[in-house]
Short mmCIF file of C-alpha atoms and ligand atoms in Angstrom, two decimals:
data_model
loop_
_atom_site.label_atom_id
_atom_site.label_comp_id
_atom_site.label_asym_id
_atom_site.label_seq_id
_atom_site.Cartn_x
_atom_site.Cartn_y
_atom_site.Cartn_z
CA MET N 1 75.26 62.71 63.62
CA GLY N 2 78.74 62.87 65.14
CA PRO N 3 80.43 59.85 66.66
CA GLY N 4 79.83 61.27 70.16
CA THR N 5 76.06 61.33 69.80
CA LEU N 6 75.97 57.86 68.32
CA ALA N 7 78.29 56.48 71.01
CA SER N 8 76.03 57.84 73.77
CA ILE N 9 72.92 56.29 72.20
CA LEU N 10 74.66 52.93 71.85
CA SER N 11 76.03 53.03 75.40
CA ASN N 12 72.52 53.66 76.77
CA LEU N 13 71.16 50.43 75.27
CA PRO N 14 70.61 47.71 77.86
CA GLY N 15 73.47 45.22 77.81
CA PHE N 16 73.20 41.43 77.66
CA ASN N 17 74.84 40.03 80.76
CA TYR N 18 75.37 36.45 79.69
CA PRO N 19 78.66 34.71 80.51
CA GLU N 20 78.90 33.64 76.86
CA VAL N 21 79.17 37.29 75.75
CA LEU N 22 82.94 37.83 75.81
CA VAL N 23 82.84 41.15 73.93
CA GLY N 24 79.51 42.98 73.76
CA LEU N 25 78.03 46.43 73.28
CA GLU N 26 79.80 48.00 76.27
CA THR N 27 83.25 48.43 74.75
CA SER N 28 83.73 50.20 71.41
CA ASP N 29 85.21 47.08 69.89
CA ASP N 30 85.29 46.12 66.24
CA ALA N 31 83.06 43.06 66.54
CA GLY N 32 81.04 41.13 69.09
CA VAL N 33 82.36 37.85 70.49
CA TYR N 34 80.17 35.01 71.81
CA GLN N 35 81.68 31.89 73.34
CA LEU N 36 80.38 28.54 72.03
CA ASN N 37 82.66 26.16 73.95
CA GLN N 38 86.15 25.98 75.49
CA GLU N 39 87.86 26.14 72.12
CA THR N 40 85.65 28.36 70.03
CA ALA N 41 84.00 31.76 70.15
CA LEU N 42 81.94 33.37 67.38
CA VAL N 43 83.02 36.80 66.11
CA GLN N 44 80.27 38.79 64.39
CA THR N 45 80.19 42.12 62.61
CA VAL N 46 78.25 44.03 59.96
CA ASP N 47 79.29 46.97 57.78
CA PHE N 48 77.91 48.55 54.59
CA PHE N 49 78.11 51.92 52.86
CA THR N 50 77.57 53.93 49.68
CA PRO N 51 80.03 53.61 46.75
CA VAL N 52 83.39 55.27 47.30
CA ILE N 53 84.42 54.88 43.65
CA ASP N 54 82.57 54.39 40.34
CA ASP N 55 83.93 50.97 39.35
CA PRO N 56 81.26 48.59 40.75
CA PHE N 57 83.51 45.50 40.98
CA VAL N 58 86.21 47.41 42.88
CA PHE N 59 83.58 49.03 45.12
CA GLY N 60 82.36 45.51 45.97
CA GLN N 61 85.93 44.47 46.80
CA ILE N 62 86.47 47.51 49.02
CA ALA N 63 83.16 47.11 50.89
CA ALA N 64 83.88 43.42 51.53
CA ALA N 65 87.49 44.02 52.63
CA ASN N 66 86.19 46.73 54.98
CA ALA N 67 83.53 44.43 56.51
CA LEU N 68 85.93 41.49 56.88
CA SER N 69 88.43 43.79 58.58
CA ASP N 70 86.49 43.92 61.86
CA ILE N 71 86.85 40.12 62.18
CA TYR N 72 90.59 40.43 61.54
CA ALA N 73 90.91 43.29 64.04
CA MET N 74 89.57 40.93 66.74
CA GLY N 75 92.13 38.28 65.79
CA GLY N 76 89.41 36.14 64.22
CA LYS N 77 89.16 33.98 61.11
CA PRO N 78 86.17 34.79 58.87
CA LEU N 79 83.99 31.77 57.99
CA THR N 80 80.71 32.96 56.48
CA ALA N 81 79.24 36.17 55.11
CA MET N 82 75.84 37.52 54.03
CA ASN N 83 75.44 40.23 51.40
CA ILE N 84 73.61 43.40 52.43
CA VAL N 85 72.39 45.31 49.38
CA CYS N 86 70.44 48.52 48.81
CA PHE N 87 69.92 49.14 45.10
CA PRO N 88 67.67 51.20 42.79
CA VAL N 89 66.47 48.05 41.07
CA ASN N 90 64.25 49.90 38.55
CA CYS N 91 66.64 52.76 37.71
CA LEU N 92 70.11 51.25 37.48
CA ASP N 93 71.33 48.42 35.27
CA LEU N 94 71.27 45.18 37.27
CA GLN N 95 74.62 44.29 35.66
CA ILE N 96 76.11 46.92 37.99
CA LEU N 97 74.71 45.09 41.00
CA GLY N 98 76.12 41.86 39.58
CA GLN N 99 79.56 43.48 39.40
CA ILE N 100 79.35 44.78 42.99
CA LEU N 101 78.42 41.31 44.25
CA ALA N 102 81.17 39.70 42.17
CA GLY N 103 83.72 42.08 43.70
CA GLY N 104 82.49 41.26 47.20
CA ALA N 105 82.54 37.52 46.51
CA ASP N 106 86.10 37.80 45.19
CA LYS N 107 87.32 39.21 48.53
CA VAL N 108 85.31 36.75 50.62
CA ARG N 109 86.89 33.91 48.63
CA GLN N 110 90.35 35.42 49.16
CA ALA N 111 89.59 35.52 52.89
CA GLY N 112 88.90 31.78 52.78
CA ALA N 113 85.26 32.38 53.75
CA VAL N 114 81.97 31.74 51.92
CA ILE N 115 78.88 33.82 51.13
CA LEU N 116 75.78 31.96 52.31
CA GLY N 117 73.09 34.42 51.22
CA GLY N 118 71.97 37.94 51.79
CA HIS N 119 69.20 40.48 51.45
CA THR N 120 68.43 43.21 48.92
CA ILE N 121 66.09 46.17 49.30
CA GLU N 122 65.06 48.85 46.82
CA ASP N 123 66.78 52.14 47.63
CA PRO N 124 67.51 55.20 45.45
CA GLU N 125 71.10 55.22 46.70
CA PRO N 126 73.11 52.01 46.24
CA LYS N 127 74.79 50.57 49.32
CA TYR N 128 76.70 47.36 49.81
CA GLY N 129 78.42 45.46 52.56
CA LEU N 130 78.51 42.24 54.51
CA ALA N 131 77.47 40.70 57.77
CA VAL N 132 80.42 38.44 58.63
CA THR N 133 80.76 35.59 61.10
CA GLY N 134 84.15 34.31 62.13
CA VAL N 135 85.76 32.27 64.88
CA VAL N 136 88.50 32.89 67.41
CA HIS N 137 89.93 30.87 70.30
CA PRO N 138 88.52 32.44 73.51
CA ASN N 139 92.09 32.94 74.80
CA GLN N 140 93.25 34.68 71.62
CA ILE N 141 90.72 37.49 71.30
CA VAL N 142 92.29 40.82 70.33
CA THR N 143 90.43 43.85 71.70
CA ASN N 144 90.77 47.57 72.44
CA GLN N 145 91.72 46.69 76.00
CA GLY N 146 95.10 45.46 77.12
CA ALA N 147 97.51 47.96 75.56
CA GLN N 148 100.30 48.37 78.16
CA PRO N 149 102.50 51.42 78.88
CA GLY N 150 105.82 51.08 77.07
CA GLU N 151 104.39 49.08 74.16
CA LEU N 152 104.89 50.28 70.59
CA LEU N 153 102.08 51.04 68.11
CA VAL N 154 102.26 49.51 64.65
CA LEU N 155 100.08 50.70 61.73
CA THR N 156 99.69 48.46 58.67
CA LYS N 157 98.24 50.79 55.99
CA PRO N 158 99.03 54.40 55.05
CA LEU N 159 96.44 57.12 55.78
CA GLY N 160 94.48 59.39 53.46
CA THR N 161 91.73 57.35 51.76
CA GLY N 162 88.96 59.76 52.85
CA ILE N 163 90.84 62.78 51.52
CA LEU N 164 91.69 61.07 48.22
CA VAL N 165 88.11 59.86 47.67
CA THR N 166 86.97 63.45 48.35
CA ALA N 167 89.44 64.67 45.70
CA LEU N 168 88.11 62.01 43.33
CA LYS N 169 84.49 63.06 43.92
CA GLY N 170 85.52 66.70 43.43
CA GLU N 171 87.07 65.66 40.10
CA VAL N 172 90.47 66.99 41.15
CA LEU N 173 91.94 63.50 40.84
CA THR N 174 91.00 60.50 38.67
CA GLU N 175 90.66 56.85 39.67
CA THR N 176 94.06 56.29 38.04
CA ASP N 177 95.59 59.03 40.21
CA ILE N 178 94.32 57.40 43.39
CA GLN N 179 95.27 53.82 42.42
CA PRO N 180 97.54 53.46 45.50
CA ALA N 181 94.54 54.31 47.71
CA ILE N 182 92.37 51.80 45.83
CA ASP N 183 95.07 49.11 46.17
CA SER N 184 95.20 49.84 49.89
CA MET N 185 91.40 49.72 50.35
CA VAL N 186 90.99 46.38 48.54
CA LEU N 187 93.81 44.78 50.55
CA LEU N 188 92.54 42.37 53.21
CA ASN N 189 93.89 42.72 56.75
CA LYS N 190 94.29 38.92 56.70
CA VAL N 191 98.10 38.74 56.65
CA ALA N 192 98.34 41.51 59.26
CA ALA N 193 95.88 39.69 61.56
CA GLU N 194 97.41 36.23 61.16
CA THR N 195 100.89 37.60 61.78
CA MET N 196 99.91 39.58 64.88
CA GLN N 197 98.36 36.39 66.29
CA GLU N 198 101.70 34.58 65.83
CA PHE N 199 103.28 37.30 67.99
CA GLY N 200 100.68 36.96 70.74
CA VAL N 201 99.21 40.44 70.28
CA ARG N 202 96.13 41.10 72.48
CA ALA N 203 95.38 44.76 71.71
CA ALA N 204 94.54 46.09 68.25
CA THR N 205 91.81 47.78 66.24
CA ASP N 206 91.25 48.66 62.61
CA ILE N 207 91.27 52.24 61.34
CA THR N 208 87.97 53.18 59.69
CA GLY N 209 85.40 56.00 60.00
CA PHE N 210 86.74 57.72 63.13
CA GLY N 211 90.21 58.13 61.60
CA LEU N 212 93.53 57.11 63.16
CA LEU N 213 93.04 59.34 66.19
CA GLY N 214 89.41 58.33 66.75
CA HIS N 215 90.26 54.64 66.83
CA ALA N 216 93.44 55.32 68.80
CA TYR N 217 91.23 57.12 71.31
CA GLU N 218 89.01 54.02 71.68
CA LEU N 219 92.12 51.88 72.23
CA ALA N 220 93.51 54.38 74.76
CA THR N 221 90.23 54.61 76.69
CA ALA N 222 89.58 50.88 76.84
CA SER N 223 93.20 50.24 77.89
CA ARG N 224 93.26 53.19 80.34
CA CYS N 225 96.44 54.55 78.78
CA THR N 226 97.64 57.52 76.78
CA LEU N 227 98.80 56.90 73.22
CA GLU N 228 101.64 58.94 71.81
CA ILE N 229 101.46 59.32 67.99
CA TRP N 230 104.57 60.37 66.08
CA VAL N 231 103.53 62.49 63.09
CA GLU N 232 106.91 62.16 61.39
CA SER N 233 106.51 58.36 61.37
CA ILE N 234 102.98 58.31 59.89
CA PRO N 235 102.79 56.76 56.39
CA TRP N 236 100.69 58.81 53.93
CA LEU N 237 99.15 57.76 50.63
CA PRO N 238 100.62 59.68 47.68
CA GLN N 239 99.00 63.15 47.26
CA ALA N 240 96.88 62.81 50.42
CA ARG N 241 98.56 65.70 52.20
CA ASP N 242 98.62 67.85 49.05
CA MET N 243 94.88 67.37 48.67
CA ALA N 244 94.35 68.20 52.36
CA LYS N 245 96.36 71.41 51.83
CA MET N 246 93.86 72.28 49.06
CA GLY N 247 90.98 71.79 51.51
CA LEU N 248 89.77 68.51 50.00
CA VAL N 249 88.95 67.09 53.40
CA PRO N 250 85.75 65.11 54.07
CA ALA N 251 83.25 66.51 56.59
CA GLY N 252 83.79 63.40 58.70
CA ALA N 253 87.37 64.47 59.46
CA TYR N 254 86.08 67.68 61.05
CA ALA N 255 83.40 65.77 62.96
CA ASN N 256 86.10 63.44 64.31
CA GLN N 257 88.31 66.40 65.22
CA TYR N 258 85.43 68.16 67.01
CA TYR N 259 84.48 65.05 68.98
CA LEU N 260 88.08 64.56 70.15
CA LYS N 261 88.97 68.19 70.76
CA ASP N 262 89.41 67.76 74.54
CA ARG N 263 91.02 64.32 74.29
CA VAL N 264 93.89 65.00 71.90
CA GLY N 265 96.91 67.12 72.77
CA PHE N 266 99.46 68.39 70.27
CA ASN N 267 103.15 68.72 71.04
CA GLY N 268 105.62 70.50 68.76
CA LEU N 269 104.86 71.48 65.17
CA VAL N 270 101.99 69.53 63.60
CA GLU N 271 100.95 70.96 60.23
CA GLU N 272 97.23 71.49 59.55
CA ASP N 273 97.15 69.07 56.63
CA ALA N 274 98.74 66.39 58.83
CA LYS N 275 96.07 67.01 61.49
CA ASP N 276 93.39 66.65 58.81
CA GLY N 277 94.97 63.36 57.78
CA LEU N 278 95.12 62.03 61.33
CA PHE N 279 91.36 62.65 61.71
CA ASP N 280 90.53 61.57 58.14
CA PRO N 281 87.86 58.81 58.09
CA GLN N 282 89.42 55.75 56.47
CA THR N 283 87.65 53.18 54.34
CA SER N 284 89.09 49.70 54.80
CA GLY N 285 92.06 51.08 56.74
CA GLY N 286 94.85 49.10 58.34
CA LEU N 287 95.27 47.61 61.78
CA LEU N 288 96.67 49.61 64.68
CA ILE N 289 98.51 47.05 66.82
CA SER N 290 99.96 47.50 70.30
CA LEU N 291 102.76 45.14 71.27
CA ALA N 292 105.81 44.81 73.50
CA GLU N 293 108.79 46.85 72.32
CA ASP N 294 111.06 43.78 72.10
CA LYS N 295 108.59 42.05 69.75
CA ALA N 296 108.01 44.99 67.42
CA ASP N 297 111.09 44.43 65.24
CA GLY N 298 110.17 40.80 64.72
CA LEU N 299 106.57 41.62 63.84
CA LEU N 300 107.63 44.27 61.33
CA ARG N 301 110.17 41.95 59.74
CA GLN N 302 107.64 39.12 59.43
CA LEU N 303 104.96 41.43 57.99
CA HIS N 304 107.39 42.86 55.45
CA ALA N 305 108.58 39.36 54.50
CA ARG N 306 104.93 38.52 53.72
CA GLY N 307 104.47 41.62 51.56
CA GLN N 308 102.47 43.47 54.19
CA SER N 309 103.50 47.06 54.87
CA ALA N 310 103.83 48.17 58.50
CA TRP N 311 105.27 51.11 60.42
CA VAL N 312 105.92 51.91 64.08
CA VAL N 313 103.90 55.13 64.59
CA GLY N 314 103.91 55.69 68.33
CA ARG N 315 104.05 54.40 71.85
CA VAL N 316 101.73 53.62 74.77
CA ARG N 317 102.23 55.74 77.90
CA GLU N 318 100.85 55.84 81.43
CA PRO N 319 97.46 57.64 81.51
CA GLU N 320 97.78 61.42 81.38
CA SER N 321 95.36 64.33 80.96
CA PHE N 322 95.10 63.70 77.21
CA SER N 323 94.15 60.26 75.84
CA ILE N 324 96.20 60.96 72.73
CA LEU N 325 99.37 63.02 72.48
CA VAL N 326 100.33 63.87 68.90
CA CYS N 327 104.04 64.64 68.69
CA GLY N 328 105.23 66.76 65.79
CA ARG N 329 108.61 68.15 64.87
CO1 LIG X 1 86.60 48.36 63.21
CO1 LIG X 2 82.82 48.44 61.50
#
């Protein structure tokens, strides 16, 4: 099922029109937000998926970092998490499950949150993830809305995890070869989120299954703007574009490209492998942050000082016929 079909099903669900619901089903935001009192709103999200790599501990880390990311993308602070587990209890060694859970717990601990419990069901295909609850001040919620023309777009992780995992599954690359991608996927968006809050950012999202352009499209639509993406400024994981040139592109990238075909315009020379990368579904990708041009330098400097990578990859424009304009050479 493509993202378009799923989006239309979700948008047809009846909404909950309570004043406490600050961010609900209507916008394609990363997490839901429910106000408790003047100072505090709950941020809630859930995410789980099948293993992207063989090492069960690292898979647990990646799945947890990915689930926590939606709290960070909303500017929230994760507090509690629940494990969601599907596992072939009678066919696979339970030690493997133990390793997955240990990896997840490691990341939750690093986030400063706790795991309170969870649920496991028997399933031939293992899956793991978390339901996460966090908090945010009601005035400091970061959403897809609110990107303003003239603002710059900052991306905090390089692209290409979907392509590299495809190359790994196709046995073209080894886990050692894709170590930079693994390092990127296990990295929490914690520092990125805390730092953007210090700079008063109000518009951001994280880059996951719909790829950079899919999530940029959600940001553009909710903010009623056009986003300009500069291909020459995009950071790529090592070998990602080489693997794309060899055709090692996940089906999801083509689904994303198909869904966005009337929404994305291309300007100048944009190579095919770069296009594939821009649509590549990311696992535990970085944040895409929109902020005032005069604050961008400061944000980048502060992120770099804290060991967090970040690049300016585009600009917000007045709404035009395309939601996204990809500018090549
Ligand atoms: Co998200
Ligand atoms: Co999600």
